[in-house]
Amino acid sequence: MTSAVGSYQQRRTRLLQRMQPGAVAVIATAPEVVRNGDSEYPYRHDSYFYYLTGFAEPESALVLVAPIGEKPARSVLFCREKNPEREIWDGYRYGPAAARLAFGVDEAWPIDELDAQMTRLLANAPALYYALGHSAALDAQVSNWLKAVRAQGRIGIMAPSTTHHLLGILDEMRLLKDEDEATLMARAASIAGGAHARAMRFTRPGVFEYEIEAELLHEFRRHGAQAPAYTPIVASGANVCVLHYNQNNRQSRDGELVLVDAGCEFDGYASDITRTWPVNGRFSAPQGLLYELVLQAQEAALASIVPGRRYSDMHEAAVQVLAAGMLDLGLLDRKKYGSSADAIADKAHLQFYMHGTGHWLGMDVHDVGSYRDLTHEARPSRPLLAGMALTVEPGIYVRPGEGVPEQFWNIGIRIEDDVIVTDEGARVLSGAAPKAMAEIESLMRGQ
Ligand code: GLY
Ligand code: MN
Ligand code: MN
């Protein structure tokens, strides 16, 4: 828990305000997952649960009861009991009494009592909110709770008659970051930006991709980031054109590029940064031409990020610049396409730029929230609001092929930054990662 307890309380209150009076919401955390044998993957809480509690222990659930009439709202945490024997092996656990005080909930119970308490909490509640169809285990548990409450029908107890999908509400809440979240995201981006700078300083011809990856991971951990936010991509040579490359086991060579897409998770929040640099510290002329083009595309995309403009505007802005550049540099045929608009209409740019220009960013690297305005029948791309966080990541990837100018073969470039939308426009969080060509080159020269 790193945000103030009050922030989690405020989020619970905002959710309660969106619920039907007297209704009950259940949010369970993620299960522990076995890797193999007696080993588990490092534990990662469920993002929704953590968003509302700040509580990172496994085997926990949060129940919220919305106010009705004279009855106030209630928040109830279920967690593991204290267990001196287990704590010798696995370390400290709060237990309900300490968790209630530390996390500011009204009640806390041992997780083993969840079924019994749910029968009590759901009695006469008009509606139940939960993550419908999200986990087979939770679906089965909910069905058992409802059966248990219905079984009391003869003594006049009513079971909820309606279920609501909880995630739709929470996704919209998570889409707009509060101040605590923005602070944590800035920290995650600043650590990862520093890691990219460190990786640049370290790179020289002959290093293996995994050696560069090790520099990144070292920098993440030494600044307190708990984990990479996703499997890092460290690609050299022709691998720079493999979008989801992550074997990271090739030896780099003089004259090639290295493309690194790596971000860390800091106290539950992700950063997601890509930089591309020359293995030998100097961009070749063709590498430089494409690098400047992608940088210009990113600048155009960033300039389109203003409250009120649509989410898709940044992609359109980037594609416009990239397609024009592809024509100028001979990647697309001028004789075939009179203008960038013609090339875009024919989807010709997709040969070299085949992905979107970004995504929401937050607790999840591809964060939650609709990309469309669901209040309109046509569902257009949604207008941006201050507080939304997203990545801006145009690129260009030139695989060898007939008619493709050879000087650009195996050049792949992506430049990805993390931003928060403010009233003034995009606030870039990942500025610690050098981006201008001259800045990268002088850093790699050791200046
Ligand atoms: N690193 C994942 C992405 O850029 O979407
Ligand atoms: Mn991304
Ligand atoms: Mn990325």
Coordinates of C-alpha atoms and ligand atoms in Angstrom, one line a residue:
M1 CA 0.0 0.0 0.0
T2 CA 1.7 3.2 -1.1
S3 CA -1.2 5.6 -1.8
A4 CA -2.7 7.1 1.3
V5 CA -5.4 5.0 2.9
G6 CA -7.7 7.8 2.1
S7 CA -7.2 7.3 -1.6
Y8 CA -8.4 3.8 -1.5
Q9 CA -11.3 4.8 0.7
Q10 CA -12.3 7.5 -1.8
R11 CA -12.2 4.9 -4.6
R12 CA -14.5 2.6 -2.6
T13 CA -16.8 5.5 -1.9
R14 CA -17.0 6.4 -5.6
L15 CA -17.8 2.8 -6.5
L16 CA -20.5 2.7 -3.7
Q17 CA -22.0 5.8 -5.2
R18 CA -22.4 4.1 -8.5
M19 CA -24.2 1.0 -7.0
Q20 CA -27.9 0.4 -6.4
P21 CA -28.9 1.2 -2.7
G22 CA -28.4 -1.8 -0.5
A23 CA -26.5 -3.8 -3.2
V24 CA -23.4 -5.8 -2.5
A25 CA -20.2 -5.9 -4.5
V26 CA -17.6 -8.6 -4.3
I27 CA -14.0 -8.2 -5.6
A28 CA -11.6 -11.1 -5.1
T29 CA -7.9 -10.9 -5.5
A30 CA -5.8 -13.1 -7.9
P31 CA -4.9 -16.7 -7.0
E32 CA -1.3 -17.8 -6.5
V33 CA -0.1 -19.7 -9.6
V34 CA 2.2 -22.7 -9.6
R35 CA 5.1 -22.5 -12.0
N36 CA 6.4 -26.0 -11.7
G37 CA 7.1 -28.5 -8.9
D38 CA 6.9 -26.7 -5.6
S39 CA 7.6 -23.2 -7.1
E40 CA 5.1 -20.5 -7.6
Y41 CA 5.3 -17.5 -9.9
P42 CA 6.0 -14.3 -7.9
Y43 CA 2.7 -13.3 -6.5
R44 CA 0.8 -10.5 -8.3
H45 CA -2.4 -9.2 -6.8
D46 CA -5.5 -8.5 -8.9
S47 CA -5.5 -5.0 -10.2
Y48 CA -9.1 -4.2 -9.4
F49 CA -8.8 -5.5 -5.9
Y50 CA -5.6 -3.6 -5.2
Y51 CA -7.1 -0.4 -6.7
L52 CA -9.8 -0.5 -4.0
T53 CA -7.8 -1.7 -1.1
G54 CA -4.0 -1.3 -1.5
F55 CA -3.8 -4.8 0.1
A56 CA -1.3 -7.1 -1.7
E57 CA -1.7 -10.4 0.1
P58 CA -3.2 -13.4 -1.7
E59 CA -6.4 -15.2 -0.6
S60 CA -8.3 -12.0 0.0
A61 CA -11.6 -10.4 -1.1
L62 CA -13.3 -7.1 -0.6
V63 CA -17.1 -6.8 -0.1
L64 CA -18.8 -3.5 -0.3
V65 CA -22.4 -2.9 0.8
A66 CA -24.1 0.2 -0.6
P67 CA -26.0 2.4 1.9
I68 CA -29.8 2.2 2.0
G69 CA -32.2 4.3 4.2
E70 CA -30.6 4.6 7.6
K71 CA -28.0 1.9 7.0
P72 CA -24.6 3.3 6.1
A73 CA -22.2 1.9 3.6
R74 CA -19.9 -0.9 4.7
S75 CA -16.6 -2.2 3.5
V76 CA -15.6 -5.7 4.6
L77 CA -12.1 -7.2 3.9
F78 CA -11.5 -11.0 4.0
C79 CA -7.9 -12.1 4.4
R80 CA -5.7 -14.8 5.7
E81 CA -5.6 -15.2 9.5
K82 CA -2.4 -14.7 11.5
N83 CA -0.5 -18.0 11.5
P84 CA 2.8 -18.1 13.5
E85 CA 3.8 -21.4 12.0
R86 CA 3.2 -20.3 8.3
E87 CA 4.8 -16.9 9.0
I88 CA 8.1 -18.6 9.8
W89 CA 8.1 -19.9 6.3
D90 CA 6.3 -17.3 4.2
G91 CA 6.7 -14.1 6.2
Y92 CA 4.4 -11.6 7.8
R93 CA 0.7 -11.6 7.2
Y94 CA -1.6 -8.9 8.6
G95 CA -4.5 -11.0 9.8
P96 CA -8.0 -9.4 10.0
A97 CA -7.5 -7.2 13.1
A98 CA -4.4 -5.4 11.9
A99 CA -5.6 -5.3 8.3
R100 CA -8.9 -3.6 9.4
L101 CA -6.9 -0.8 11.0
A102 CA -4.1 -0.5 8.4
F103 CA -6.4 -0.5 5.3
G104 CA -9.3 1.5 6.8
V105 CA -12.1 -1.0 6.2
D106 CA -15.2 -1.2 8.5
E107 CA -14.9 -5.0 9.1
A108 CA -12.3 -7.7 8.5
W109 CA -12.8 -11.4 8.6
P110 CA -10.7 -14.5 8.0
I111 CA -11.0 -15.6 4.3
D112 CA -12.2 -19.0 5.5
E113 CA -15.4 -17.3 6.6
L114 CA -16.2 -15.8 3.2
D115 CA -18.9 -18.3 2.3
A116 CA -20.7 -18.0 5.7
Q117 CA -20.4 -14.2 5.7
M118 CA -21.6 -13.8 2.1
T119 CA -24.8 -15.7 3.0
R120 CA -25.3 -13.0 5.8
L121 CA -24.3 -10.0 3.6
L122 CA -26.4 -11.1 0.6
A123 CA -29.6 -11.7 2.7
N124 CA -32.2 -9.2 1.4
A125 CA -29.7 -7.3 -0.8
P126 CA -31.5 -6.2 -4.0
A127 CA -28.5 -6.8 -6.3
L128 CA -25.0 -8.3 -6.5
Y129 CA -22.1 -6.7 -8.4
Y130 CA -19.2 -8.8 -9.4
A131 CA -16.8 -9.6 -12.2
L132 CA -19.3 -11.7 -14.3
G133 CA -17.6 -14.5 -16.2
H134 CA -14.1 -13.3 -15.2
S135 CA -13.1 -16.4 -13.2
A136 CA -14.9 -19.8 -13.2
A137 CA -14.0 -20.2 -9.5
L138 CA -15.8 -16.9 -8.6
D139 CA -18.8 -17.7 -10.8
A140 CA -19.2 -21.0 -9.0
Q141 CA -18.8 -19.4 -5.6
V142 CA -21.4 -16.7 -6.4
S143 CA -23.8 -19.4 -7.5
N144 CA -23.3 -21.3 -4.2
W145 CA -23.9 -18.1 -2.2
L146 CA -27.1 -17.3 -4.1
K147 CA -28.3 -20.9 -3.5
A148 CA -27.5 -20.6 0.2
V149 CA -29.5 -17.4 0.5
R150 CA -32.4 -18.7 -1.5
A151 CA -32.6 -21.7 0.8
Q152 CA -33.7 -19.2 3.5
G153 CA -36.7 -18.1 1.5
R154 CA -39.0 -19.9 3.8
I155 CA -38.0 -17.7 6.7
G156 CA -38.6 -14.6 4.6
I157 CA -35.1 -13.9 3.4
M158 CA -34.8 -12.7 -0.2
A159 CA -31.8 -13.3 -2.4
P160 CA -30.6 -10.6 -4.8
S161 CA -32.8 -10.6 -7.9
T162 CA -30.2 -8.8 -10.1
T163 CA -26.5 -9.2 -10.9
H164 CA -24.5 -6.4 -12.4
H165 CA -21.1 -6.6 -14.2
L166 CA -18.8 -4.8 -11.8
L167 CA -15.8 -4.3 -14.2
G168 CA -17.6 -1.9 -16.5
I169 CA -17.9 0.6 -13.6
L170 CA -14.4 -0.1 -12.3
D171 CA -12.8 0.2 -15.8
E172 CA -14.2 3.7 -16.3
M173 CA -12.9 4.7 -12.8
R174 CA -9.5 3.3 -13.4
L175 CA -9.2 5.0 -16.8
L176 CA -9.0 8.4 -15.0
K177 CA -5.9 8.4 -12.8
D178 CA -6.1 10.3 -9.5
E179 CA -3.1 12.2 -8.1
D180 CA -1.6 9.2 -6.2
E181 CA -1.8 7.1 -9.3
A182 CA -0.1 9.8 -11.4
T183 CA 2.7 10.0 -8.9
L184 CA 3.3 6.2 -8.9
M185 CA 3.1 6.2 -12.7
A186 CA 5.7 9.0 -13.0
R187 CA 8.0 7.0 -10.7
A188 CA 7.6 3.8 -12.7
A189 CA 8.3 5.7 -15.9
S190 CA 11.3 7.6 -14.4
I191 CA 12.9 4.3 -13.2
A192 CA 12.3 2.6 -16.6
G193 CA 13.6 5.7 -18.4
G194 CA 16.8 5.6 -16.4
A195 CA 17.1 1.9 -17.2
H196 CA 17.0 2.7 -20.9
A197 CA 19.7 5.3 -20.5
R198 CA 21.8 2.7 -18.6
A199 CA 21.3 0.1 -21.3
M200 CA 22.4 2.6 -23.9
R201 CA 25.6 3.4 -22.1
F202 CA 26.3 -0.3 -21.8
T203 CA 25.7 -1.3 -25.4
R204 CA 28.6 -2.0 -27.7
P205 CA 29.1 -4.3 -30.7
G206 CA 29.2 -8.0 -29.6
V207 CA 27.0 -7.7 -26.5
F208 CA 24.3 -10.2 -26.2
E209 CA 20.7 -9.1 -26.1
Y210 CA 20.3 -10.8 -22.6
E211 CA 23.2 -8.7 -21.3
I212 CA 21.3 -5.6 -22.2
E213 CA 18.2 -7.1 -20.6
A214 CA 20.2 -7.7 -17.4
E215 CA 21.2 -4.0 -17.2
L216 CA 17.5 -3.0 -17.5
L217 CA 16.4 -5.5 -14.8
H218 CA 19.2 -4.4 -12.5
E219 CA 18.2 -0.8 -12.8
F220 CA 14.5 -1.6 -12.2
R221 CA 15.2 -3.5 -9.0
R222 CA 17.8 -1.2 -7.6
H223 CA 15.2 1.6 -7.6
G224 CA 12.6 -0.6 -5.9
A225 CA 10.4 -1.5 -8.8
Q226 CA 9.0 -4.9 -8.0
A227 CA 9.2 -6.5 -11.4
P228 CA 9.2 -5.8 -15.1
A229 CA 5.7 -4.8 -16.2
Y230 CA 5.9 -7.3 -19.1
T231 CA 8.5 -9.5 -20.7
P232 CA 11.2 -7.1 -22.0
I233 CA 11.9 -7.0 -25.7
V234 CA 15.6 -6.6 -26.5
A235 CA 16.0 -7.1 -30.2
S236 CA 19.1 -6.6 -32.4
G237 CA 19.7 -7.0 -36.1
A238 CA 16.8 -8.4 -38.0
N239 CA 15.0 -9.1 -34.7
V240 CA 14.1 -5.4 -34.5
C241 CA 11.4 -6.1 -37.1
V242 CA 9.8 -8.9 -35.0
L243 CA 7.1 -7.0 -33.0
H244 CA 6.8 -9.4 -30.1
Y245 CA 10.4 -10.7 -30.1
N246 CA 11.5 -11.7 -26.6
Q247 CA 14.0 -14.6 -26.8
N248 CA 16.7 -11.9 -26.2
N249 CA 19.5 -14.4 -26.9
R250 CA 21.3 -13.0 -30.0
Q251 CA 24.7 -11.4 -30.1
S252 CA 24.6 -7.9 -31.5
R253 CA 26.9 -6.8 -34.3
D254 CA 28.5 -3.5 -35.3
G255 CA 26.3 -1.4 -37.6
E256 CA 23.0 -2.8 -36.3
L257 CA 20.2 -1.3 -34.3
V258 CA 18.9 -2.5 -31.0
L259 CA 15.3 -2.0 -30.1
V260 CA 14.3 -2.2 -26.5
D261 CA 10.7 -2.2 -25.2
A262 CA 10.9 -2.5 -21.5
G263 CA 9.0 -1.0 -18.5
C264 CA 8.8 -1.8 -14.8
E265 CA 6.0 -2.1 -12.3
F266 CA 6.3 0.2 -9.3
D267 CA 3.9 -0.4 -6.5
G268 CA 1.3 -1.8 -8.9
Y269 CA 1.7 0.7 -11.8
A270 CA 3.3 0.0 -15.1
S271 CA 5.6 1.9 -17.4
D272 CA 6.1 0.9 -21.0
I273 CA 9.0 2.5 -22.9
T274 CA 10.6 1.8 -26.2
R275 CA 13.9 3.2 -27.4
T276 CA 16.0 2.3 -30.4
W277 CA 19.7 2.9 -30.6
P278 CA 22.7 2.0 -32.7
V279 CA 24.8 -0.9 -31.3
N280 CA 28.0 1.1 -32.1
G281 CA 26.7 4.4 -30.8
R282 CA 26.3 6.2 -34.2
F283 CA 23.2 6.1 -36.4
S284 CA 24.0 5.3 -40.0
A285 CA 22.5 7.6 -42.6
P286 CA 19.6 5.3 -43.4
Q287 CA 19.0 4.5 -39.8
G288 CA 19.0 8.2 -39.0
L289 CA 16.5 9.0 -41.8
L290 CA 14.0 6.5 -40.4
Y291 CA 14.7 7.5 -36.8
E292 CA 13.9 11.1 -37.5
L293 CA 10.7 10.1 -39.4
V294 CA 9.4 8.1 -36.4
L295 CA 10.4 10.9 -34.1
Q296 CA 8.4 13.3 -36.2
A297 CA 5.4 11.0 -36.2
Q298 CA 5.6 10.7 -32.4
E299 CA 5.8 14.5 -32.1
A300 CA 2.7 14.8 -34.3
A301 CA 0.9 12.2 -32.2
L302 CA 1.8 13.9 -28.9
A303 CA 0.6 17.3 -30.2
S304 CA -2.8 15.8 -30.9
I305 CA -3.2 14.7 -27.3
V306 CA -5.5 17.4 -25.8
P307 CA -8.7 17.1 -23.8
G308 CA -11.6 16.9 -26.3
R309 CA -9.6 15.5 -29.2
R310 CA -10.4 11.9 -29.9
Y311 CA -8.2 8.9 -28.8
S312 CA -7.8 7.9 -32.5
D313 CA -6.5 11.3 -33.5
M314 CA -3.0 10.5 -32.4
H315 CA -2.9 7.4 -34.6
E316 CA -4.1 9.3 -37.6
A317 CA -1.5 12.0 -36.9
A318 CA 1.3 9.5 -36.7
V319 CA 0.1 7.6 -39.8
Q320 CA -0.1 10.8 -41.8
V321 CA 3.6 11.7 -41.1
L322 CA 4.8 8.1 -41.5
A323 CA 3.0 7.6 -44.9
A324 CA 4.3 10.9 -46.2
G325 CA 7.8 9.9 -45.1
M326 CA 7.5 6.4 -46.7
L327 CA 6.7 8.1 -50.0
D328 CA 9.6 10.6 -49.7
L329 CA 12.1 7.9 -48.8
G330 CA 11.0 5.5 -51.6
L331 CA 9.6 2.9 -49.3
L332 CA 6.2 3.4 -51.0
D333 CA 6.0 4.0 -54.8
R334 CA 5.4 7.6 -55.8
K335 CA 4.2 6.4 -59.2
K336 CA 1.5 4.4 -57.6
Y337 CA 0.5 6.8 -54.9
G338 CA 0.1 10.5 -55.7
S339 CA -0.2 11.5 -52.1
S340 CA 0.0 10.1 -48.5
A341 CA -3.8 10.1 -48.4
D342 CA -3.9 7.8 -51.4
A343 CA -1.3 5.5 -49.8
I344 CA -3.3 5.5 -46.5
A345 CA -6.6 4.8 -48.3
D346 CA -5.0 1.8 -49.9
K347 CA -3.5 0.7 -46.5
A348 CA -0.1 0.7 -48.2
H349 CA 1.6 2.0 -45.0
L350 CA 0.7 -1.2 -43.2
Q351 CA 3.6 -2.9 -44.9
F352 CA 5.9 -0.9 -42.6
Y353 CA 3.7 0.3 -39.8
M354 CA 1.2 -2.4 -38.8
H355 CA 0.3 -1.7 -35.2
G356 CA -1.7 1.0 -33.3
T357 CA 0.0 4.1 -31.9
G358 CA -0.8 3.4 -28.3
H359 CA -3.0 2.0 -25.5
W360 CA -4.3 3.0 -22.1
L361 CA -1.6 2.5 -19.4
G362 CA -2.0 2.1 -15.7
M363 CA -2.0 -0.9 -13.3
D364 CA -2.1 -3.1 -16.3
V365 CA 0.3 -2.3 -19.2
H366 CA -2.6 -2.5 -21.6
D367 CA -4.9 -0.9 -19.1
V368 CA -8.6 -1.1 -18.9
G369 CA -11.3 1.3 -20.2
S370 CA -13.2 1.5 -23.4
Y371 CA -11.5 3.1 -26.4
R372 CA -14.9 4.0 -27.9
D373 CA -17.6 6.4 -26.9
L374 CA -20.3 4.0 -25.9
T375 CA -22.9 6.7 -25.4
H376 CA -23.1 7.1 -29.2
E377 CA -24.7 4.5 -31.4
A378 CA -21.9 4.7 -33.9
R379 CA -19.3 4.2 -31.1
P380 CA -16.7 6.7 -32.3
S381 CA -13.3 6.8 -30.8
R382 CA -13.7 8.5 -27.4
P383 CA -12.7 12.1 -26.6
L384 CA -9.7 12.4 -24.3
L385 CA -10.1 13.7 -20.8
A386 CA -7.5 15.1 -18.3
G387 CA -6.3 12.2 -16.1
M388 CA -6.3 9.5 -18.8
A389 CA -2.8 7.8 -19.2
L390 CA -1.6 6.3 -22.4
T391 CA 1.4 5.3 -24.5
V392 CA 2.5 7.0 -27.7
E393 CA 4.4 4.5 -29.8
P394 CA 4.8 4.9 -33.5
G395 CA 7.3 2.8 -35.4
I396 CA 8.6 1.6 -38.7
Y397 CA 9.8 -1.9 -39.5
V398 CA 11.4 -2.6 -42.9
R399 CA 11.8 -6.3 -43.7
P400 CA 13.8 -7.2 -46.8
G401 CA 11.5 -7.6 -49.8
E402 CA 11.2 -7.0 -53.5
G403 CA 11.0 -3.3 -54.4
V404 CA 12.0 -2.3 -50.8
P405 CA 15.2 -0.1 -51.0
E406 CA 18.0 -2.2 -49.7
Q407 CA 19.6 0.5 -47.6
F408 CA 16.6 0.3 -45.2
W409 CA 16.5 -3.5 -44.9
N410 CA 16.3 -4.8 -41.3
I411 CA 15.9 -1.3 -39.8
G412 CA 13.1 -1.3 -37.3
I413 CA 12.4 1.6 -35.0
R414 CA 9.9 2.3 -32.3
I415 CA 9.8 5.2 -30.0
E416 CA 7.4 4.8 -27.1
D417 CA 6.6 7.2 -24.3
D418 CA 4.1 7.2 -21.4
V419 CA 1.9 10.3 -21.0
I420 CA -0.9 11.6 -18.8
V421 CA -3.5 13.9 -20.4
T422 CA -3.6 17.3 -18.7
D423 CA -5.6 20.4 -19.5
E424 CA -2.5 21.7 -21.2
G425 CA -1.9 18.6 -23.3
A426 CA 0.3 15.5 -23.0
R427 CA 2.5 15.4 -20.0
V428 CA 5.4 13.0 -20.8
L429 CA 6.3 10.8 -17.9
S430 CA 9.2 8.9 -19.6
G431 CA 11.5 11.8 -20.4
A432 CA 14.4 10.1 -18.5
A433 CA 14.9 7.9 -21.5
P434 CA 17.1 9.8 -24.0
K435 CA 15.3 10.3 -27.3
A436 CA 16.9 12.8 -29.7
M437 CA 19.5 11.2 -31.9
A438 CA 22.3 13.5 -30.7
E439 CA 21.4 12.9 -27.1
I440 CA 21.6 9.1 -27.6
E441 CA 24.9 9.4 -29.5
S442 CA 26.5 11.6 -26.9
L443 CA 25.4 9.4 -24.0
M444 CA 26.8 6.4 -25.8
R445 CA 30.1 8.2 -26.4
G446 CA 30.3 8.6 -22.6
Q447 CA 29.7 12.3 -22.6
Ligands
GLY1 N1 5.2 -3.4 -24.4 C1 3.9 -3.7 -24.8 C2 3.4 -2.6 -25.7 O1 4.1 -1.8 -26.1 O2 2.2 -2.5 -26.0
MN2 MN 3.0 -0.1 -25.4
MN3 MN 6.0 -1.3 -25.2

